[in-house]
Amino acid sequence: MAEQHTPRSLIVTLYGAYGRETSGSLAVAELIRLLAVVGVDAPSVRSSVSRLKRRGLLEARPTAAGAAGYALSADARQLLDDGDRRIYARPATGTADGWVLAVFSVPESERSRRHVLRSRLAGLGFGTAAPGVWLAPARLYDETRHTLERLQLAPYVDLFRGEHLGFAPTAEAVARWWDLPAIAKQHEDFLGRHEPVLRTWQSRPAAGAADAEAAYRDYLLALDSWRRLPYADPGLPAELLPRDWPGARSAEVFGALHGLLRETGGAFVRGALPGRG
């Protein structure tokens, strides 16, 4: 299992890809069976499920067969629904679309909230224009609002829509607001790991039932890697990015893997769950 694929991350990815089907609830034994395919051992699954439950992302709910299981909480479903629009839809953004600005002030007595707020804005893909002034493409407004409300951070923040009027050229300013080399490196790492996988699948006949386990494994790992990238790279307008920006290529690679493997991988998941195949 590649180092970046933590058990907790893979569990969330599994629920996001396949766990919202049927009752949306999976037994721990089912999670162990499905995650063994990508190299996660049973103790890691159990401890990760406990942590996700404590964090409010999973809640106890019977499976479709009536067994004890865990399903996504309402907050986790909102988080994944918002994430779907980033992970699968990646709409083109232009400078004319403008920006959403988050201006915040947190009292010194609540410094821990300030840290959480900065972390969440960074996690949503916001860049930093100045201390307490963060911005992102305007299409991220709804997700930003949902996140701040869910974490009870909204009282500290004012949100605005706007455009950049100067004085530096916007492309130059964007290079200050975001660490573009670090984001490009993440795209290149994704391509280095998953573009060869795509070429392998493209060189063979269409994936069928005999390939279901391999399709599930390769898709789950690709999705687990990819789903972080639309947050590190919030879809900045192409005209503001370096000419050799690798983001479009990595999006194409993930989109092709999604198209080739998701449904066949889903057949493996259904076959691994008693009474749901």
mmCIF file of C-alpha atoms in Angstrom:
data_model
loop_
_atom_site.group_PDB
_atom_site.id
_atom_site.type_symbol
_atom_site.label_atom_id
_atom_site.label_comp_id
_atom_site.label_asym_id
_atom_site.label_seq_id
_atom_site.Cartn_x
_atom_site.Cartn_y
_atom_site.Cartn_z
ATOM 1 C CA MET A 1 0.000 0.000 0.000
ATOM 2 C CA ALA A 2 1.417 3.397 -0.970
ATOM 3 C CA GLU A 3 2.376 5.580 1.965
ATOM 4 C CA GLN A 4 -0.163 8.324 1.328
ATOM 5 C CA HIS A 5 -3.101 5.877 1.455
ATOM 6 C CA THR A 6 -3.965 5.895 5.161
ATOM 7 C CA PRO A 7 -6.632 3.485 6.435
ATOM 8 C CA ARG A 8 -8.912 6.359 7.492
ATOM 9 C CA SER A 9 -8.603 8.040 4.120
ATOM 10 C CA LEU A 10 -9.333 4.799 2.271
ATOM 11 C CA ILE A 11 -12.421 4.147 4.401
ATOM 12 C CA VAL A 12 -13.801 7.600 3.586
ATOM 13 C CA THR A 13 -12.959 7.055 -0.092
ATOM 14 C CA LEU A 14 -14.708 3.679 -0.074
ATOM 15 C CA TYR A 15 -17.859 5.154 1.454
ATOM 16 C CA GLY A 16 -17.743 8.041 -0.994
ATOM 17 C CA ALA A 17 -17.342 5.784 -4.031
ATOM 18 C CA TYR A 18 -19.635 2.889 -3.124
ATOM 19 C CA GLY A 19 -20.953 3.183 0.446
ATOM 20 C CA ARG A 20 -23.801 5.558 -0.344
ATOM 21 C CA GLU A 21 -25.570 2.799 -2.266
ATOM 22 C CA THR A 22 -28.276 0.540 -0.751
ATOM 23 C CA SER A 23 -28.660 1.377 2.959
ATOM 24 C CA GLY A 24 -25.299 3.163 2.957
ATOM 25 C CA SER A 25 -24.222 1.048 5.941
ATOM 26 C CA LEU A 26 -21.307 -1.384 5.992
ATOM 27 C CA ALA A 27 -20.387 -3.908 8.682
ATOM 28 C CA VAL A 28 -16.820 -3.819 10.014
ATOM 29 C CA ALA A 29 -16.273 -7.325 8.606
ATOM 30 C CA GLU A 30 -17.308 -6.024 5.172
ATOM 31 C CA LEU A 31 -14.941 -3.081 5.452
ATOM 32 C CA ILE A 32 -12.130 -5.451 6.442
ATOM 33 C CA ARG A 33 -12.861 -7.649 3.411
ATOM 34 C CA LEU A 34 -12.941 -4.713 0.988
ATOM 35 C CA LEU A 35 -9.890 -2.908 2.358
ATOM 36 C CA ALA A 36 -7.736 -6.038 2.498
ATOM 37 C CA VAL A 37 -7.612 -5.751 -1.310
ATOM 38 C CA VAL A 38 -5.606 -2.513 -0.981
ATOM 39 C CA GLY A 39 -3.399 -3.803 1.826
ATOM 40 C CA VAL A 40 -5.141 -2.569 4.994
ATOM 41 C CA ASP A 41 -5.132 -5.051 7.875
ATOM 42 C CA ALA A 42 -8.083 -5.737 10.165
ATOM 43 C CA PRO A 43 -6.773 -3.932 13.294
ATOM 44 C CA SER A 44 -6.165 -0.777 11.246
ATOM 45 C CA VAL A 45 -9.725 -0.915 9.898
ATOM 46 C CA ARG A 46 -11.220 -1.310 13.378
ATOM 47 C CA SER A 47 -9.200 1.511 14.941
ATOM 48 C CA SER A 48 -9.893 3.812 11.982
ATOM 49 C CA VAL A 49 -13.631 3.173 12.159
ATOM 50 C CA SER A 50 -13.534 4.067 15.868
ATOM 51 C CA ARG A 51 -11.714 7.322 15.128
ATOM 52 C CA LEU A 52 -14.107 8.240 12.332
ATOM 53 C CA LYS A 53 -17.036 7.560 14.669
ATOM 54 C CA ARG A 54 -15.514 9.791 17.372
ATOM 55 C CA ARG A 55 -15.034 12.546 14.797
ATOM 56 C CA GLY A 56 -18.730 12.354 13.889
ATOM 57 C CA LEU A 57 -18.175 11.108 10.331
ATOM 58 C CA LEU A 58 -19.563 7.600 10.876
ATOM 59 C CA GLU A 59 -22.552 6.557 12.950
ATOM 60 C CA ALA A 60 -23.957 3.174 13.960
ATOM 61 C CA ARG A 61 -26.708 1.996 11.604
ATOM 62 C CA PRO A 62 -27.872 -1.525 10.608
ATOM 63 C CA THR A 63 -26.820 -2.833 7.204
ATOM 64 C CA ALA A 64 -29.378 -3.797 4.550
ATOM 65 C CA ALA A 65 -29.222 -7.356 5.951
ATOM 66 C CA GLY A 66 -29.957 -6.104 9.489
ATOM 67 C CA ALA A 67 -26.449 -6.610 10.865
ATOM 68 C CA ALA A 68 -24.633 -4.028 12.975
ATOM 69 C CA GLY A 69 -22.844 -1.558 10.773
ATOM 70 C CA TYR A 70 -21.682 1.995 10.215
ATOM 71 C CA ALA A 71 -22.961 4.630 7.812
ATOM 72 C CA LEU A 72 -21.968 8.161 6.959
ATOM 73 C CA SER A 73 -23.331 10.834 9.273
ATOM 74 C CA ALA A 74 -25.370 13.701 7.808
ATOM 75 C CA ASP A 75 -22.335 15.984 8.084
ATOM 76 C CA ALA A 76 -20.143 13.443 6.303
ATOM 77 C CA ARG A 77 -22.706 13.081 3.513
ATOM 78 C CA GLN A 78 -22.746 16.851 3.044
ATOM 79 C CA LEU A 79 -18.960 16.826 2.974
ATOM 80 C CA LEU A 80 -18.893 14.114 0.323
ATOM 81 C CA ASP A 81 -21.706 15.666 -1.714
ATOM 82 C CA ASP A 82 -19.744 18.927 -1.815
ATOM 83 C CA GLY A 83 -16.629 16.944 -2.668
ATOM 84 C CA ASP A 84 -18.358 15.188 -5.586
ATOM 85 C CA ARG A 85 -18.737 18.515 -7.372
ATOM 86 C CA ARG A 86 -14.988 19.049 -7.129
ATOM 87 C CA ILE A 87 -13.775 15.517 -7.705
ATOM 88 C CA TYR A 88 -15.953 14.573 -10.663
ATOM 89 C CA ALA A 89 -17.132 17.856 -12.175
ATOM 90 C CA ARG A 90 -14.076 20.184 -12.352
ATOM 91 C CA PRO A 91 -15.850 22.962 -14.322
ATOM 92 C CA ALA A 92 -13.658 25.410 -16.226
ATOM 93 C CA THR A 93 -13.132 28.655 -14.328
ATOM 94 C CA GLY A 94 -12.345 32.000 -15.937
ATOM 95 C CA THR A 95 -11.167 35.280 -14.463
ATOM 96 C CA ALA A 96 -14.587 36.762 -15.246
ATOM 97 C CA ASP A 97 -16.152 34.401 -12.690
ATOM 98 C CA GLY A 98 -14.471 36.347 -9.886
ATOM 99 C CA TRP A 99 -13.508 35.301 -6.397
ATOM 100 C CA VAL A 100 -15.032 34.524 -3.028
ATOM 101 C CA LEU A 101 -13.221 36.322 -0.223
ATOM 102 C CA ALA A 102 -13.180 35.192 3.401
ATOM 103 C CA VAL A 103 -12.253 37.967 5.834
ATOM 104 C CA PHE A 104 -11.984 36.796 9.419
ATOM 105 C CA SER A 105 -11.087 37.993 12.868
ATOM 106 C CA VAL A 106 -10.810 35.676 15.869
ATOM 107 C CA PRO A 107 -10.267 36.992 19.425
ATOM 108 C CA GLU A 108 -6.915 36.157 20.998
ATOM 109 C CA SER A 109 -8.778 34.234 23.696
ATOM 110 C CA GLU A 110 -9.954 31.787 20.979
ATOM 111 C CA ARG A 111 -6.656 31.175 19.218
ATOM 112 C CA SER A 112 -7.484 27.506 18.713
ATOM 113 C CA ARG A 113 -10.489 28.528 16.594
ATOM 114 C CA ARG A 114 -8.204 30.725 14.506
ATOM 115 C CA HIS A 115 -6.000 27.726 13.786
ATOM 116 C CA VAL A 116 -9.003 25.580 12.831
ATOM 117 C CA LEU A 117 -10.351 28.344 10.595
ATOM 118 C CA ARG A 118 -7.061 28.781 8.750
ATOM 119 C CA SER A 119 -6.695 25.027 8.377
ATOM 120 C CA ARG A 120 -10.191 24.622 6.950
ATOM 121 C CA LEU A 121 -9.823 27.497 4.494
ATOM 122 C CA ALA A 122 -6.503 26.071 3.334
ATOM 123 C CA GLY A 123 -8.136 22.652 3.083
ATOM 124 C CA LEU A 124 -10.860 24.127 0.862
ATOM 125 C CA GLY A 125 -8.195 25.480 -1.490
ATOM 126 C CA PHE A 126 -8.152 29.124 -0.434
ATOM 127 C CA GLY A 127 -5.063 31.222 -1.073
ATOM 128 C CA THR A 128 -3.822 33.919 1.282
ATOM 129 C CA ALA A 129 -3.971 37.514 0.036
ATOM 130 C CA ALA A 130 -3.110 39.054 3.441
ATOM 131 C CA PRO A 131 -3.389 38.093 7.130
ATOM 132 C CA GLY A 132 -7.064 37.385 7.716
ATOM 133 C CA VAL A 133 -7.934 37.774 4.000
ATOM 134 C CA TRP A 134 -8.268 34.536 2.023
ATOM 135 C CA LEU A 135 -9.728 33.963 -1.432
ATOM 136 C CA ALA A 136 -10.766 31.202 -3.844
ATOM 137 C CA PRO A 137 -12.654 30.907 -7.133
ATOM 138 C CA ALA A 138 -16.205 32.178 -6.630
ATOM 139 C CA ARG A 139 -17.808 28.811 -7.484
ATOM 140 C CA LEU A 140 -16.572 27.501 -4.103
ATOM 141 C CA TYR A 141 -18.901 29.807 -2.175
ATOM 142 C CA ASP A 142 -21.588 27.211 -1.355
ATOM 143 C CA GLU A 143 -19.092 24.623 -0.150
ATOM 144 C CA THR A 144 -17.257 27.235 1.913
ATOM 145 C CA ARG A 145 -20.493 28.325 3.550
ATOM 146 C CA HIS A 146 -21.492 24.716 4.332
ATOM 147 C CA THR A 147 -18.079 24.013 5.867
ATOM 148 C CA LEU A 148 -17.961 27.126 8.035
ATOM 149 C CA GLU A 149 -21.494 26.534 9.286
ATOM 150 C CA ARG A 150 -20.851 22.838 9.986
ATOM 151 C CA LEU A 151 -17.754 23.691 12.047
ATOM 152 C CA GLN A 152 -19.489 26.617 13.792
ATOM 153 C CA LEU A 153 -16.914 29.046 12.416
ATOM 154 C CA ALA A 154 -19.342 31.322 10.563
ATOM 155 C CA PRO A 155 -19.546 33.964 13.365
ATOM 156 C CA TYR A 156 -15.872 34.805 12.800
ATOM 157 C CA VAL A 157 -16.036 35.241 9.028
ATOM 158 C CA ASP A 158 -17.482 37.618 6.452
ATOM 159 C CA LEU A 159 -17.754 36.297 2.902
ATOM 160 C CA PHE A 160 -17.647 38.529 -0.179
ATOM 161 C CA ARG A 161 -17.672 38.094 -3.952
ATOM 162 C CA GLY A 162 -15.342 40.272 -5.983
ATOM 163 C CA GLU A 163 -12.798 40.736 -8.742
ATOM 164 C CA HIS A 164 -9.118 41.613 -8.671
ATOM 165 C CA LEU A 165 -8.596 45.187 -9.851
ATOM 166 C CA GLY A 166 -4.854 45.627 -9.314
ATOM 167 C CA PHE A 167 -2.252 46.736 -8.882
ATOM 168 C CA ALA A 168 -0.124 43.724 -9.834
ATOM 169 C CA PRO A 169 -1.241 41.576 -12.789
ATOM 170 C CA THR A 170 -3.621 38.916 -11.518
ATOM 171 C CA ALA A 171 -1.383 36.052 -12.668
ATOM 172 C CA GLU A 172 1.482 37.536 -10.663
ATOM 173 C CA ALA A 173 -0.758 37.951 -7.626
ATOM 174 C CA VAL A 174 -2.053 34.370 -7.885
ATOM 175 C CA ALA A 175 1.548 33.125 -7.768
ATOM 176 C CA ARG A 176 1.862 34.896 -4.394
ATOM 177 C CA TRP A 177 -1.483 33.776 -3.035
ATOM 178 C CA TRP A 178 -0.947 30.058 -3.803
ATOM 179 C CA ASP A 179 2.167 27.871 -3.694
ATOM 180 C CA LEU A 180 1.910 26.880 -7.349
ATOM 181 C CA PRO A 181 5.127 24.783 -7.487
ATOM 182 C CA ALA A 182 3.910 22.664 -4.554
ATOM 183 C CA ILE A 183 0.508 22.149 -6.211
ATOM 184 C CA ALA A 184 2.153 21.246 -9.530
ATOM 185 C CA LYS A 185 4.283 18.679 -7.699
ATOM 186 C CA GLN A 186 1.136 17.011 -6.351
ATOM 187 C CA HIS A 187 -0.251 16.751 -9.890
ATOM 188 C CA GLU A 188 3.041 15.305 -11.130
ATOM 189 C CA ASP A 189 3.103 12.758 -8.289
ATOM 190 C CA PHE A 190 -0.441 11.688 -9.188
ATOM 191 C CA LEU A 191 0.529 11.301 -12.826
ATOM 192 C CA GLY A 192 3.654 9.340 -11.924
ATOM 193 C CA ARG A 193 1.602 6.831 -9.910
ATOM 194 C CA HIS A 194 -1.578 6.530 -11.946
ATOM 195 C CA GLU A 195 -0.852 7.383 -15.586
ATOM 196 C CA PRO A 196 1.017 4.039 -16.026
ATOM 197 C CA VAL A 197 -2.021 2.274 -14.497
ATOM 198 C CA LEU A 198 -4.262 3.956 -17.055
ATOM 199 C CA ARG A 199 -1.985 2.945 -19.922
ATOM 200 C CA THR A 200 -2.079 -0.663 -18.709
ATOM 201 C CA TRP A 201 -5.886 -0.714 -18.667
ATOM 202 C CA GLN A 202 -6.103 1.018 -22.034
ATOM 203 C CA SER A 203 -3.844 -1.606 -23.588
ATOM 204 C CA ARG A 204 -6.126 -4.511 -22.664
ATOM 205 C CA PRO A 205 -9.712 -5.404 -23.634
ATOM 206 C CA ALA A 206 -12.555 -3.663 -21.805
ATOM 207 C CA ALA A 207 -12.663 -4.517 -18.101
ATOM 208 C CA GLY A 208 -15.043 -7.375 -17.362
ATOM 209 C CA ALA A 209 -16.121 -9.594 -14.492
ATOM 210 C CA ALA A 210 -12.744 -11.361 -14.348
ATOM 211 C CA ASP A 211 -11.034 -7.999 -13.815
ATOM 212 C CA ALA A 212 -13.420 -6.766 -11.131
ATOM 213 C CA GLU A 213 -11.073 -7.024 -8.147
ATOM 214 C CA ALA A 214 -8.179 -5.383 -9.995
ATOM 215 C CA ALA A 215 -10.492 -2.637 -11.294
ATOM 216 C CA TYR A 216 -11.762 -1.988 -7.769
ATOM 217 C CA ARG A 217 -8.228 -1.875 -6.343
ATOM 218 C CA ASP A 218 -6.845 0.458 -9.003
ATOM 219 C CA TYR A 219 -9.897 2.721 -8.942
ATOM 220 C CA LEU A 220 -10.015 3.027 -5.148
ATOM 221 C CA LEU A 221 -6.313 3.917 -4.976
ATOM 222 C CA ALA A 222 -6.607 6.425 -7.834
ATOM 223 C CA LEU A 223 -9.685 8.056 -6.276
ATOM 224 C CA ASP A 224 -8.020 8.198 -2.855
ATOM 225 C CA SER A 225 -5.047 10.011 -4.409
ATOM 226 C CA TRP A 226 -7.111 12.241 -6.694
ATOM 227 C CA ARG A 227 -9.725 13.448 -4.221
ATOM 228 C CA ARG A 228 -7.134 15.540 -2.374
ATOM 229 C CA LEU A 229 -5.996 17.350 -5.498
ATOM 230 C CA PRO A 230 -9.111 19.430 -6.255
ATOM 231 C CA TYR A 231 -8.686 20.875 -2.749
ATOM 232 C CA ALA A 232 -4.993 21.664 -3.073
ATOM 233 C CA ASP A 233 -5.717 23.018 -6.575
ATOM 234 C CA PRO A 234 -9.104 24.766 -6.404
ATOM 235 C CA GLY A 235 -9.470 25.067 -10.188
ATOM 236 C CA LEU A 236 -7.716 28.359 -10.800
ATOM 237 C CA PRO A 237 -8.331 29.940 -14.226
ATOM 238 C CA ALA A 238 -5.987 28.465 -16.839
ATOM 239 C CA GLU A 239 -4.957 31.911 -18.054
ATOM 240 C CA LEU A 240 -3.476 32.643 -14.608
ATOM 241 C CA LEU A 241 -1.348 29.479 -14.439
ATOM 242 C CA PRO A 242 2.057 28.585 -15.898
ATOM 243 C CA ARG A 243 1.927 27.399 -19.511
ATOM 244 C CA ASP A 244 3.089 23.872 -18.645
ATOM 245 C CA TRP A 245 0.604 23.429 -15.777
ATOM 246 C CA PRO A 246 0.008 19.652 -15.244
ATOM 247 C CA GLY A 247 -3.464 19.966 -13.706
ATOM 248 C CA ALA A 248 -5.446 19.404 -16.892
ATOM 249 C CA ARG A 249 -3.522 16.224 -17.668
ATOM 250 C CA SER A 250 -3.968 14.768 -14.203
ATOM 251 C CA ALA A 251 -7.714 15.520 -14.395
ATOM 252 C CA GLU A 252 -7.881 13.726 -17.749
ATOM 253 C CA VAL A 253 -6.056 10.697 -16.326
ATOM 254 C CA PHE A 254 -8.403 10.459 -13.361
ATOM 255 C CA GLY A 255 -11.454 10.958 -15.587
ATOM 256 C CA ALA A 256 -10.315 8.144 -17.863
ATOM 257 C CA LEU A 257 -9.693 5.792 -14.926
ATOM 258 C CA HIS A 258 -13.109 6.698 -13.517
ATOM 259 C CA GLY A 259 -14.771 5.896 -16.821
ATOM 260 C CA LEU A 260 -12.911 2.618 -17.286
ATOM 261 C CA LEU A 261 -12.957 1.178 -13.777
ATOM 262 C CA ARG A 262 -15.680 2.528 -11.510
ATOM 263 C CA GLU A 263 -18.570 0.343 -12.648
ATOM 264 C CA THR A 264 -16.490 -2.834 -12.872
ATOM 265 C CA GLY A 265 -15.069 -2.078 -9.417
ATOM 266 C CA GLY A 266 -18.617 -1.610 -8.145
ATOM 267 C CA ALA A 267 -19.462 -5.134 -9.328
ATOM 268 C CA PHE A 268 -16.647 -6.442 -7.135
ATOM 269 C CA VAL A 269 -17.945 -4.471 -4.138
ATOM 270 C CA ARG A 270 -21.477 -5.803 -4.585
ATOM 271 C CA GLY A 271 -20.171 -9.348 -4.961
ATOM 272 C CA ALA A 272 -18.170 -9.005 -1.734
ATOM 273 C CA LEU A 273 -21.230 -7.959 0.281
ATOM 274 C CA PRO A 274 -23.557 -10.872 1.150
ATOM 275 C CA GLY A 275 -27.075 -10.398 -0.171
ATOM 276 C CA ARG A 276 -26.192 -7.332 -2.241
ATOM 277 C CA GLY A 277 -24.580 -8.787 -5.356
#
